[in-house]
CSV table of C-alpha atoms in Angstrom, one decimal:
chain,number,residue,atom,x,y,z
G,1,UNK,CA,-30.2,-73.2,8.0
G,2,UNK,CA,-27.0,-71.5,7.2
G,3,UNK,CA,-27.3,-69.2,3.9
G,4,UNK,CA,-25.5,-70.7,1.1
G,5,UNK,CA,-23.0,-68.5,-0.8
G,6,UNK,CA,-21.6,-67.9,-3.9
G,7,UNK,CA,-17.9,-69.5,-4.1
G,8,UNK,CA,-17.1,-68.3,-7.2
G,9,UNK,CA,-17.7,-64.9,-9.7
G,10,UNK,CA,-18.1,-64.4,-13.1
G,11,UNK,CA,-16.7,-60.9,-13.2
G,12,UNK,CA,-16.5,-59.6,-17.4
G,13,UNK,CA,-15.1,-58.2,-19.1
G,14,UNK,CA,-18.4,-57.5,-21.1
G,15,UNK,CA,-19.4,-58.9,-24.5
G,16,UNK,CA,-16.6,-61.5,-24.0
G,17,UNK,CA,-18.4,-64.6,-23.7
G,18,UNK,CA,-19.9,-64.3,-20.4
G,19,UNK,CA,-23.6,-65.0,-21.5
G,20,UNK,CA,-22.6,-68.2,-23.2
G,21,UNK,CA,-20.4,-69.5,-20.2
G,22,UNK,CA,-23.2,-68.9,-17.7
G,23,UNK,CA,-25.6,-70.5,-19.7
G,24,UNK,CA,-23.2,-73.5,-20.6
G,25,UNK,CA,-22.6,-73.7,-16.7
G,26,UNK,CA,-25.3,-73.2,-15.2
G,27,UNK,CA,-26.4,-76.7,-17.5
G,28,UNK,CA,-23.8,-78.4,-15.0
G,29,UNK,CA,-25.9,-80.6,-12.3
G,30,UNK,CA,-22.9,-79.6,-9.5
G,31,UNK,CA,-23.6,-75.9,-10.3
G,32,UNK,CA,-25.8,-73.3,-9.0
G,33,UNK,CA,-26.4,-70.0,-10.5
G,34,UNK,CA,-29.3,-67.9,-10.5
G,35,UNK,CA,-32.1,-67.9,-13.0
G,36,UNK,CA,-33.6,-64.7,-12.9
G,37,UNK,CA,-30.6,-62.6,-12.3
G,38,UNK,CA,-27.7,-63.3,-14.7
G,39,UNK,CA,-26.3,-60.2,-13.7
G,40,UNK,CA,-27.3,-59.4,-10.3
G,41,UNK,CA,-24.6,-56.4,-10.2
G,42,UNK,CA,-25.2,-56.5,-6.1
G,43,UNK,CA,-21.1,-55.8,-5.7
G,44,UNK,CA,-21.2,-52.3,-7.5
G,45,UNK,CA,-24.9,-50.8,-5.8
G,46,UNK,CA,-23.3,-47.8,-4.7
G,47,UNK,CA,-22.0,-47.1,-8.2
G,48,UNK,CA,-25.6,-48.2,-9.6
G,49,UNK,CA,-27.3,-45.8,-7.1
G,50,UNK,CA,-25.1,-42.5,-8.4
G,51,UNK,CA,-26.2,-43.1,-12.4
G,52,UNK,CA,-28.3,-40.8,-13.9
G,53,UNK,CA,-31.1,-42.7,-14.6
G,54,UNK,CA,-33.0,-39.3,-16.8
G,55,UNK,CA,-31.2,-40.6,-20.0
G,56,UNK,CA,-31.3,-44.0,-21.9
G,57,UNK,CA,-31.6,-47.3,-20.0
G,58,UNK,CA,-30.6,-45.6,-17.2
G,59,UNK,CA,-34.1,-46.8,-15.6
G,60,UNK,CA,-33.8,-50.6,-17.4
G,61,UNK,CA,-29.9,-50.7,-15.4
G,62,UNK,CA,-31.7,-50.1,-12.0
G,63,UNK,CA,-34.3,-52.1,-12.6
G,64,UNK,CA,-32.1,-55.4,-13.6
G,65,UNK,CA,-29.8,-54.7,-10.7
G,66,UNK,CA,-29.7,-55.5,-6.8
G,67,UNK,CA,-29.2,-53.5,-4.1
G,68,UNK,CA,-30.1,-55.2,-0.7
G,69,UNK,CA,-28.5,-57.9,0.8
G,70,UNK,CA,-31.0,-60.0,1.9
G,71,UNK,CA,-32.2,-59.5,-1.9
G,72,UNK,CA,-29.3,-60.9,-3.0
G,73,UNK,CA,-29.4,-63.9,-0.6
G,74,UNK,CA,-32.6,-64.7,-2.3
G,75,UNK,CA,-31.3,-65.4,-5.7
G,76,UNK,CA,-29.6,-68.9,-3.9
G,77,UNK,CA,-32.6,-69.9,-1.3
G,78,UNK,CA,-33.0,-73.1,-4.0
G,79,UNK,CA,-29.9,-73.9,-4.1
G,80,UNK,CA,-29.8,-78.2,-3.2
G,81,UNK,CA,-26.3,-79.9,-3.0
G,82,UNK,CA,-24.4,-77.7,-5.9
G,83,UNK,CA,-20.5,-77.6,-5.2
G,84,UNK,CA,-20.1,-74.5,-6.8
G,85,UNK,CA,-22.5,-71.8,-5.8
G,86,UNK,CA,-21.8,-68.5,-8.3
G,87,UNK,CA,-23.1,-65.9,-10.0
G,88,UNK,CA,-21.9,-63.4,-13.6
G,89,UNK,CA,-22.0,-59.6,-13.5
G,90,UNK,CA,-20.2,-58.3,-16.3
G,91,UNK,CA,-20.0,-54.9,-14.8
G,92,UNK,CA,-17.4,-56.2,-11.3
G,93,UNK,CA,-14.1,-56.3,-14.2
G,94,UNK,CA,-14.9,-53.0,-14.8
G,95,UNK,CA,-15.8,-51.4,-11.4
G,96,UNK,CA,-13.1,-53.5,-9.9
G,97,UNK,CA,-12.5,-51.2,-7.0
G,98,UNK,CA,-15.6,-51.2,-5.4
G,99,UNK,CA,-16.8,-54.5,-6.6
G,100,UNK,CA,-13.4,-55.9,-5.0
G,101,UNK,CA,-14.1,-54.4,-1.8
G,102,UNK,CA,-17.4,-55.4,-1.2
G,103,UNK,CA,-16.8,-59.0,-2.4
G,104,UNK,CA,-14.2,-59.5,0.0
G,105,UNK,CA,-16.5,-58.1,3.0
G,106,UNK,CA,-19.7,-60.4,1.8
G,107,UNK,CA,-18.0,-63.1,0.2
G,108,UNK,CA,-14.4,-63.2,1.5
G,109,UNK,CA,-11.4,-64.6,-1.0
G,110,UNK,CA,-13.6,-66.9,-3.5
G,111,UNK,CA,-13.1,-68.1,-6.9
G,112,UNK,CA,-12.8,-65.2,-9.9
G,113,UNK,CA,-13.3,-65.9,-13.7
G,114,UNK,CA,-12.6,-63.4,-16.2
G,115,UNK,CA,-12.4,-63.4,-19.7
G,116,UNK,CA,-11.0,-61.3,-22.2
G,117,UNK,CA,-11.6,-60.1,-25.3
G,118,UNK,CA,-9.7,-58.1,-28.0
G,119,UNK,CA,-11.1,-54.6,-26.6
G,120,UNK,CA,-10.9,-53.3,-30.2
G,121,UNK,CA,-13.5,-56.1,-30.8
G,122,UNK,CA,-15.4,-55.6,-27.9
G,123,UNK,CA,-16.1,-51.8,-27.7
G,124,UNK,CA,-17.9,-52.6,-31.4
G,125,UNK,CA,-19.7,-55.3,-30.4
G,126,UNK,CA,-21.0,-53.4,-27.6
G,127,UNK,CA,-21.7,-50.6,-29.7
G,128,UNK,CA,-23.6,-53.1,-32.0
G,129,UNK,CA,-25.5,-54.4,-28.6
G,130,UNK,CA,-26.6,-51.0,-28.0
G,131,UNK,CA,-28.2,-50.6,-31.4
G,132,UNK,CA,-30.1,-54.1,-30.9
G,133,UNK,CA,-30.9,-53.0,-27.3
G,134,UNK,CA,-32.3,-49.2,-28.4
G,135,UNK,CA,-29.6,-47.3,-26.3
G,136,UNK,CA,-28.2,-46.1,-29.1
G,137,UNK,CA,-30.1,-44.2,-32.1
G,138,UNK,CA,-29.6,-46.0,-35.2
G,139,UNK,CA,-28.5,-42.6,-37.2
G,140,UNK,CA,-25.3,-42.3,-34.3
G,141,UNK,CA,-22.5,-44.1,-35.6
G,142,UNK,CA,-19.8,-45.6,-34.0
G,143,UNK,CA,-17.3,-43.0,-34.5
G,144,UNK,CA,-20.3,-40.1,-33.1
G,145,UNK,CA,-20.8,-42.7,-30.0
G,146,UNK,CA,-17.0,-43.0,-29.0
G,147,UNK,CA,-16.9,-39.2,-29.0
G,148,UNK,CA,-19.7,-39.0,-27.0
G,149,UNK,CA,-18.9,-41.2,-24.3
G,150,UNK,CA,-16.5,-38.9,-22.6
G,151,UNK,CA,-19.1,-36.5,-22.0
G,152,UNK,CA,-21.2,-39.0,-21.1
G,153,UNK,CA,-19.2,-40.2,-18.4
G,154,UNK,CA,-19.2,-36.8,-16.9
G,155,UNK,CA,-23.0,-37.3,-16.6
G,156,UNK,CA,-23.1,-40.1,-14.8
G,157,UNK,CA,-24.6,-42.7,-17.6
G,158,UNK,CA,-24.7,-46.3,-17.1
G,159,UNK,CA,-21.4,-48.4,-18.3
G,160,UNK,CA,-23.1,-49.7,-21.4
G,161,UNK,CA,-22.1,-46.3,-22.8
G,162,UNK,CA,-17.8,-46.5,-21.6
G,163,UNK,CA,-17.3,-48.3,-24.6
G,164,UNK,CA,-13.3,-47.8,-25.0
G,165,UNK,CA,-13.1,-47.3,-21.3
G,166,UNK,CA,-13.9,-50.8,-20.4
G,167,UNK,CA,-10.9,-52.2,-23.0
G,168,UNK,CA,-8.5,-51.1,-20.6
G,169,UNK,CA,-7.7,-54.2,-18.8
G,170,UNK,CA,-4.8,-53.8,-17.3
G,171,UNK,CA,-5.6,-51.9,-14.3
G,172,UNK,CA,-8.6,-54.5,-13.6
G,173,UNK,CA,-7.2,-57.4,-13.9
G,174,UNK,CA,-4.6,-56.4,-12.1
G,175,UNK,CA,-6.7,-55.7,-9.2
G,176,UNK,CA,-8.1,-59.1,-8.8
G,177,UNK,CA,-4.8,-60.9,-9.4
G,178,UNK,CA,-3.8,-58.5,-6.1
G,179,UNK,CA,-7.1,-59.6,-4.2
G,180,UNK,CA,-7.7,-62.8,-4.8
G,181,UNK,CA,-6.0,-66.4,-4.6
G,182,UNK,CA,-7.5,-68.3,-7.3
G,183,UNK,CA,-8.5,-66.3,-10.4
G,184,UNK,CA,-8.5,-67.8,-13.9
G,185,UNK,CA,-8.5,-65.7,-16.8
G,186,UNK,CA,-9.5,-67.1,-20.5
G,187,UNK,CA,-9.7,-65.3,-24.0
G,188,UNK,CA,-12.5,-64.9,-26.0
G,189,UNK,CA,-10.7,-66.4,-28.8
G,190,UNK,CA,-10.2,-69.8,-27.0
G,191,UNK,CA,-13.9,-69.5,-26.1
G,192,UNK,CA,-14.5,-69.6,-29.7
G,193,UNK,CA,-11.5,-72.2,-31.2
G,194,UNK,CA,-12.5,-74.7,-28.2
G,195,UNK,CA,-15.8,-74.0,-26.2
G,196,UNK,CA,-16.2,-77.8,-25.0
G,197,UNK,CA,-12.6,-77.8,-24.1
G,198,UNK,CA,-12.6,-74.6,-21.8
G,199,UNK,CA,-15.8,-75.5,-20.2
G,200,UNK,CA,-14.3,-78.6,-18.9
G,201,UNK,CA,-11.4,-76.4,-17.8
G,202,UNK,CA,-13.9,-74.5,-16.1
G,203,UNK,CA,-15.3,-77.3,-14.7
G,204,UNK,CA,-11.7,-78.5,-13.4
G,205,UNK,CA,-11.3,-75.1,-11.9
G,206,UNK,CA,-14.6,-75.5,-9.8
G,207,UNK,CA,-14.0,-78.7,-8.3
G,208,UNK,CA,-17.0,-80.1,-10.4
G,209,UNK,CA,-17.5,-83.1,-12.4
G,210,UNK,CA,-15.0,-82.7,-15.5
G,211,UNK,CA,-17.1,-85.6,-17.6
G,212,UNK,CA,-20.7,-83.8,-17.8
G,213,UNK,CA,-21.2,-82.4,-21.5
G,214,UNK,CA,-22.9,-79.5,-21.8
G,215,UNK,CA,-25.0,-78.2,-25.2
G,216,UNK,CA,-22.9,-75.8,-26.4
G,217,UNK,CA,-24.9,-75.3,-29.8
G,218,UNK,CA,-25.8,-72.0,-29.1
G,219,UNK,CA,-23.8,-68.7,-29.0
G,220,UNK,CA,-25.9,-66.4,-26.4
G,221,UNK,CA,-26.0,-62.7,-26.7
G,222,UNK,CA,-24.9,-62.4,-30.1
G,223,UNK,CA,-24.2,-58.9,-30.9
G,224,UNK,CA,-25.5,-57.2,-34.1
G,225,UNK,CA,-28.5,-54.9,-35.7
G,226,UNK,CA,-31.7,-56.7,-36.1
G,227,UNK,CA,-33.4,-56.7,-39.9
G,228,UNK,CA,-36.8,-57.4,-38.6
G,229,UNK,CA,-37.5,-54.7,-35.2
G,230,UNK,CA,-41.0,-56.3,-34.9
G,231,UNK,CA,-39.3,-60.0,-34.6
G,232,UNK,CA,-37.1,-58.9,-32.6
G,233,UNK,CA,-38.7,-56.9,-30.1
G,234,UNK,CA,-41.5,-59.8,-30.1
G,235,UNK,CA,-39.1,-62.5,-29.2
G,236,UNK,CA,-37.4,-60.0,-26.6
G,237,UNK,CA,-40.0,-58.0,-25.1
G,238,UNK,CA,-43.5,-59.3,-23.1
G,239,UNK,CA,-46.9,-58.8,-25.1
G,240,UNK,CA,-50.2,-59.7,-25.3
G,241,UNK,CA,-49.7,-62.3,-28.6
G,242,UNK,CA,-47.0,-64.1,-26.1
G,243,UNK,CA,-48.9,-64.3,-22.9
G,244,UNK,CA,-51.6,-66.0,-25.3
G,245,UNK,CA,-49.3,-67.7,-27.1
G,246,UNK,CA,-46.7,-69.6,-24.5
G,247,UNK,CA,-48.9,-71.8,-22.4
G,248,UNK,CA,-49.4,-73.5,-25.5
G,249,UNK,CA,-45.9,-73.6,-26.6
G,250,UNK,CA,-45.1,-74.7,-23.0
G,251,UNK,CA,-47.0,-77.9,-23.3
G,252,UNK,CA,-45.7,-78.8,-26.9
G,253,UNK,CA,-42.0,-77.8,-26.4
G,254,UNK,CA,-39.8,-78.1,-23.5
G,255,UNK,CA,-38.0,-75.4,-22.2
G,256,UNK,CA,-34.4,-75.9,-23.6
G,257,UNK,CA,-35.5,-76.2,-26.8
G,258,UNK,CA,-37.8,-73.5,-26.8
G,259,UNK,CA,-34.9,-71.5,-25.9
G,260,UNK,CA,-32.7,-72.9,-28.5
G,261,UNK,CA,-35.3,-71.9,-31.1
G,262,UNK,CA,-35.1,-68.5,-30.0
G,263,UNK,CA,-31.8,-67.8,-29.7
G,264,UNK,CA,-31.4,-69.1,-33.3
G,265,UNK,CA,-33.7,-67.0,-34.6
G,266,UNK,CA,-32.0,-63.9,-33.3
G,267,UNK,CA,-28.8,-64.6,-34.6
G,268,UNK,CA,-30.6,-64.8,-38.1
G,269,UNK,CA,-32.6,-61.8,-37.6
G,270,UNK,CA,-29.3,-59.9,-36.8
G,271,UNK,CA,-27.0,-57.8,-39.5
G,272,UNK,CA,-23.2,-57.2,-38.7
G,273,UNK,CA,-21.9,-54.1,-40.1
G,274,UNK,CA,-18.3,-53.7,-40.4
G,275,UNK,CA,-15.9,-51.3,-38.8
G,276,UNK,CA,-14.2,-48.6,-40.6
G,277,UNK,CA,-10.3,-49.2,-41.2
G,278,UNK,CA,-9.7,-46.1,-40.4
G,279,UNK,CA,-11.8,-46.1,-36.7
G,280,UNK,CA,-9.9,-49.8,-35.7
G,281,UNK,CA,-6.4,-48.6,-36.6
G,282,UNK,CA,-7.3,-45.4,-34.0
G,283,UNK,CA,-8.5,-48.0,-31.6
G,284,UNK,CA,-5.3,-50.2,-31.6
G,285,UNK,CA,-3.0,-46.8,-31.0
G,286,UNK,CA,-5.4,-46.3,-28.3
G,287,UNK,CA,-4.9,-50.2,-26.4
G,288,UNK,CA,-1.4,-50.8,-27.9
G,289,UNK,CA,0.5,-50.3,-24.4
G,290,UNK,CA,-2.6,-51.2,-22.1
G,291,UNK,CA,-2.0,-54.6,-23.8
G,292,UNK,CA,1.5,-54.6,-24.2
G,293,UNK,CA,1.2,-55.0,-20.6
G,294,UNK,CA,-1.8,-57.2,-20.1
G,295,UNK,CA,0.0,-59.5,-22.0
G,296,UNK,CA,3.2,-59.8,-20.0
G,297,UNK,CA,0.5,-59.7,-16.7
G,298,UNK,CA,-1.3,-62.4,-17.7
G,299,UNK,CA,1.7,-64.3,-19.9
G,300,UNK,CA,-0.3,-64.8,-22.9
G,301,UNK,CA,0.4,-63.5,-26.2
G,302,UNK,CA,-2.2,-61.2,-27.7
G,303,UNK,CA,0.3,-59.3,-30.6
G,304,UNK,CA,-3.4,-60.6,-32.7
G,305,UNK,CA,-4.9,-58.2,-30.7
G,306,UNK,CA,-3.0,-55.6,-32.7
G,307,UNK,CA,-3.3,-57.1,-36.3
């Protein structure tokens, strides 16, 4: 039988939504995307390859990441009769050269979401990520981290570290707009002010059944620094008490709502600390003409952006 292959891309930008649309998706009966993988990263393996994996989650990004074709083909082997066959790998936006490249070789001229997200927003709730994940030492601070990253650039760590690099959109998007036919960009905000509404547009955009409602009741990926490490590192992390613990759970609670469960009690185990006035206002000067531009690129008006 012919391999079936992804038609369409989730390509970033990161901490923009993606985790929730994939999950809200991937709840669509007309839709395959692959469990195990939610970012198989298979479009950027040479870039993978060349990290220094001797520092932080350098080891954890290989690890989570594919590099051989016929690997990749595996993540759709159960695919049945789904109309649209995809996949979401945050790090594509960014890499957009060589993730362009080598879609259009595999993969050919197939369907592109992106979504945006203020990148004033976004480089702190990555930072925040990277405190709940451990790549980050709780005493660096935001301001330390984003004067690090330069030099850590030069040494070849993994893009969970680019912080400000990855808010410059232009230049991406750009690239896929050039490459591709069909590419449909939302904003994080509209994620937020109507979830339901663009999920059906996403729907619409994949030629698949606009009247299945998905549960959209929880926000996935939720950035912020846990209160409690032990809860959640226990919820996160495989150990002994959970191996015990979930072949019991898995015969008194179904999967979904296990997962709900979970996911909620993250987001309550998480703190949000603000950013300093004084660090956003140095961020806007920093994006203002990058999205002076994405704005008139996209034609969408994102002067909120520099509020």
């Amino acid at each position: 039988m012919k391999n079936k292959l992804p038609n369409f891309l989730i390509v970033g930008a990161a901490k923009s939504g993606t985790t929730s649309l994939y999950n809200y998706l991937k709840q669509h009966n007309e839709i395959f995307m692959p469990e195990k993988f939610k970012e198989p990263r298979f479009f950027i393996a040479p870039i993978i390859k060349g990290f220094n994996h001797n520092q932080p989650s350098g080891r954890r990004f290989m690890d989570n990441s594919i590099f051989e074709w016929q690997d990749y083909l595996k993540l759709f082997e159960n695919i049945q009769e789904e109309k649209a066959i995809g996949e979401s790998s945050v790090a594509y936006l960014y890499y957009c050269k060589t993730a362009i490249t080598l879609i259009k070789e595999y993969l050919g001229d197939i369907k592109i979401i992106i979504s945006l997200r203020n990148p004033i927003n976004r480089t702190f709730s990555e930072y925040l990520s990277s405190l709940r994940e451990n790549r980050e030492n709780i005493s660096t601070s935001f301001e330390e981290a984003l004067k690090r990253e330069n030099n850590r650039k030069v040494q070849n760590w993994p893009s969970y570290y680019h912080y400000t690099s990855k808010g410059f959109y232009y230049n991406q998007v750009k690239a896929y707009l050039d490459n591709f036919d069909q590419v449909k960009i939302y904003l994080y905000d509209d994620l937020k002010k109507d979830t339901l509404g663009l999920v059906k547009d996403v729907y619409k955009f994949l030629g698949v059944d606009t009247s299945f409602t998905p549960d959209i009741s929880i926000k996935y990926n939720v950035s912020g620094i846990p209160k409690n490490k032990f809860i959640h590192k226990f919820l996160k992390e495989p150990n002994i008490l959970k191996s015990i613990v979930k072949p019991v759970v898995k015969t008194l609670i179904p999967y979904k709502e296990r997962l709900k469960i979970i996911e909620k009690i993250k987001m309550k185990n998480l703190q949000k600390p603000q950013m300093k006035p004084e660090t956003r206002e140095y961020l806007k000067n920093l994006y203002r003409e990058d999205i002076l531009k994405l704005q008139d690129l996209i034609k969408r008006d994102l002067s909120s952006w520099l509020e």
